[in-house]
Structures are given as structure tokens and as C-alpha cells.
PDB file of C-alpha atoms in Angstrom:
ATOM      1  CA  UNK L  75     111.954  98.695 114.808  1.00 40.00           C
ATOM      2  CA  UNK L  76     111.166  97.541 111.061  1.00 39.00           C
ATOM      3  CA  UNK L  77     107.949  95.413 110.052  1.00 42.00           C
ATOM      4  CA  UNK L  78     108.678  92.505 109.230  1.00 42.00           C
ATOM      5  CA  UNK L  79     105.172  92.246 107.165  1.00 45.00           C
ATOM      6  CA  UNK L  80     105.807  93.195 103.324  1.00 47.00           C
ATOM      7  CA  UNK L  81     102.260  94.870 101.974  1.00 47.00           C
ATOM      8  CA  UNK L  82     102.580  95.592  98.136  1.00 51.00           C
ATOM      9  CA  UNK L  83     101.282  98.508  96.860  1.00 58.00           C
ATOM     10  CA  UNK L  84     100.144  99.559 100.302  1.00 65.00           C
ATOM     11  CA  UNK L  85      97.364  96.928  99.891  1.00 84.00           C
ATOM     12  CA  UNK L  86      96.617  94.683 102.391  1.00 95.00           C
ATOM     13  CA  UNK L  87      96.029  90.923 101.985  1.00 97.00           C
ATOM     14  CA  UNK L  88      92.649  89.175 103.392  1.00 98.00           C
ATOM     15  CA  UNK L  89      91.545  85.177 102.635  1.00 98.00           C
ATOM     16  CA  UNK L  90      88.071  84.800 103.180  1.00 98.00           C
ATOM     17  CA  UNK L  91      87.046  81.312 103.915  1.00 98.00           C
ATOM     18  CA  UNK L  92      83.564  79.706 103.611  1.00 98.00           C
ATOM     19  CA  UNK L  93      81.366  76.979 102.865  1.00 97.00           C
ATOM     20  CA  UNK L  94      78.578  79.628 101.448  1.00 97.00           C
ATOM     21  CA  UNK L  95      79.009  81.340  98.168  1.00 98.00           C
ATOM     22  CA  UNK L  96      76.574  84.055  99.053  1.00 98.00           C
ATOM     23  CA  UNK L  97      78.789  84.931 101.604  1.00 98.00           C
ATOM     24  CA  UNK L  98      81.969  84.895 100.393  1.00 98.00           C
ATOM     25  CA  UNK L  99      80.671  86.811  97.149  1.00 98.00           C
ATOM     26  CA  UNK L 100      79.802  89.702  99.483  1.00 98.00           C
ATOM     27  CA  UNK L 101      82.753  89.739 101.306  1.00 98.00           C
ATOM     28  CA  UNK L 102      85.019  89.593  98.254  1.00 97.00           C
ATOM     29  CA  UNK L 103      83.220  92.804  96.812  1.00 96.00           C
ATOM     30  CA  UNK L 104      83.403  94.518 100.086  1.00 97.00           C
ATOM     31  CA  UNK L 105      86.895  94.204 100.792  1.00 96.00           C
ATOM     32  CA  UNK L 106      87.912  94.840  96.957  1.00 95.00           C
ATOM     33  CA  UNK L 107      85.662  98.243  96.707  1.00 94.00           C
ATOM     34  CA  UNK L 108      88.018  99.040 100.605  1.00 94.00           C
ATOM     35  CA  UNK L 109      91.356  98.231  98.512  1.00 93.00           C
ATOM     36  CA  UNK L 110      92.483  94.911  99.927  1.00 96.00           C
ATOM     37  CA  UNK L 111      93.586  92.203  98.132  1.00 96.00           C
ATOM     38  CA  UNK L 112      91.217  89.428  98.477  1.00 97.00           C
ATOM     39  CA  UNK L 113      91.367  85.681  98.168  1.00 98.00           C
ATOM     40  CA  UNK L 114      88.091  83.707  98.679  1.00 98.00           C
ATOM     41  CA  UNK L 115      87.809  79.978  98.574  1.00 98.00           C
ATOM     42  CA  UNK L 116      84.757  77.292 100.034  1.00 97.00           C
ATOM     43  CA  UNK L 117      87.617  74.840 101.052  1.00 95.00           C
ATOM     44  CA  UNK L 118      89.883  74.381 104.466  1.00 95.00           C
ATOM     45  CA  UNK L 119      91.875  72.287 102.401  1.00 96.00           C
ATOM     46  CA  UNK L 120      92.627  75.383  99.706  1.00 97.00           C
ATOM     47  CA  UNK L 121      92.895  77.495 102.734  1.00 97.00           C
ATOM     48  CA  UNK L 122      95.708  75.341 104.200  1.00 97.00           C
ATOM     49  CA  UNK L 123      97.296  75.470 100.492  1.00 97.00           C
ATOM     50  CA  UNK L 124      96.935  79.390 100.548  1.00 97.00           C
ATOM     51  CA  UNK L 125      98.136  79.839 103.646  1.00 98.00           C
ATOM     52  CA  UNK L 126     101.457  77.896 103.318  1.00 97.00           C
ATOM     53  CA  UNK L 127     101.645  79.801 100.066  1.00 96.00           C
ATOM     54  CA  UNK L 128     101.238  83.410 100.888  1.00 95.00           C
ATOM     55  CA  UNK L 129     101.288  85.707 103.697  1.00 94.00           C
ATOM     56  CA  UNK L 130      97.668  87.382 104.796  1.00 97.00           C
ATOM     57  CA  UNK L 131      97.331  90.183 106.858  1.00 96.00           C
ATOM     58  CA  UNK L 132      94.326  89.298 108.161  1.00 98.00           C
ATOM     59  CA  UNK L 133      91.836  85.670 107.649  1.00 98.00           C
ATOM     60  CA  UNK L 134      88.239  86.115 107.977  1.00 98.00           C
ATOM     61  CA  UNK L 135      86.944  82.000 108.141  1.00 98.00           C
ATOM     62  CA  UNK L 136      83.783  79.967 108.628  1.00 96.00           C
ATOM     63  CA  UNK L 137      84.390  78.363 111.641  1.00 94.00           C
ATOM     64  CA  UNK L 138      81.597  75.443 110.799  1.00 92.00           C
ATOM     65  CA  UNK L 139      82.272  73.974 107.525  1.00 88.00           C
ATOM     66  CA  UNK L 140      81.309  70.537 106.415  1.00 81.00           C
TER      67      UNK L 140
END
């Protein structure tokens, strides 16, 4: 059976989403220093635009956001 998930580079794809800078800051530099590819954004809105943009492996999100 073949993936049907493409991962370039062998790097794996992660949006972090949340209202708090602090946060997302720290999860950004995490997940870069472990080798994913990391997308970070304060906005549901952006992370509906990302989303329909992009495929993610994995979504880490806020789940109460203004």
C-alpha cells in the first residue's frame, strides 16, 4: 500500500495556531530545532487560508481564540 501523504525532504509539515505570540514563538523554535516545517499564524481565518492551501501533517491549534 503507497502513502498517499507527500513529505519533502523527509520533513514533516506542522501549522501552529494561536491567539498568543509567546506561544506560538516557542512552538515555532521547537519544532524547527526537531526538523519540521513550521507555519505559525494568530488567525483562524489564515488558518482556514493555509489549510485549503497546503497539506499539514499534523495542526497543533488554540482551541479558545477571540
Amino acid at each position: 500500500m503507497s502513502s498517499t501523504v507527500e513529505v519533502m525532504n523527509n520533513r514533516y509539515a506542522v501549522l501552529v495556531v494561536d491567539d498568543d505570540r509567546d506561544i506560538r514563538e516557542i512552538l515555532l523554535s521547537l519544532l524547527e530545532d526537531a526538523g519540521y516545517d513550521v507555519y505559525v499564524t494568530g488567525s483562524p481565518e489564515e488558518a482556514l487560508t493555509l489549510l485549503s492551501s497546503k497539506r499539514f501533517h499534523t495542526v497543533i491549534s488554540d482551541i479558545i481564540m477571540p
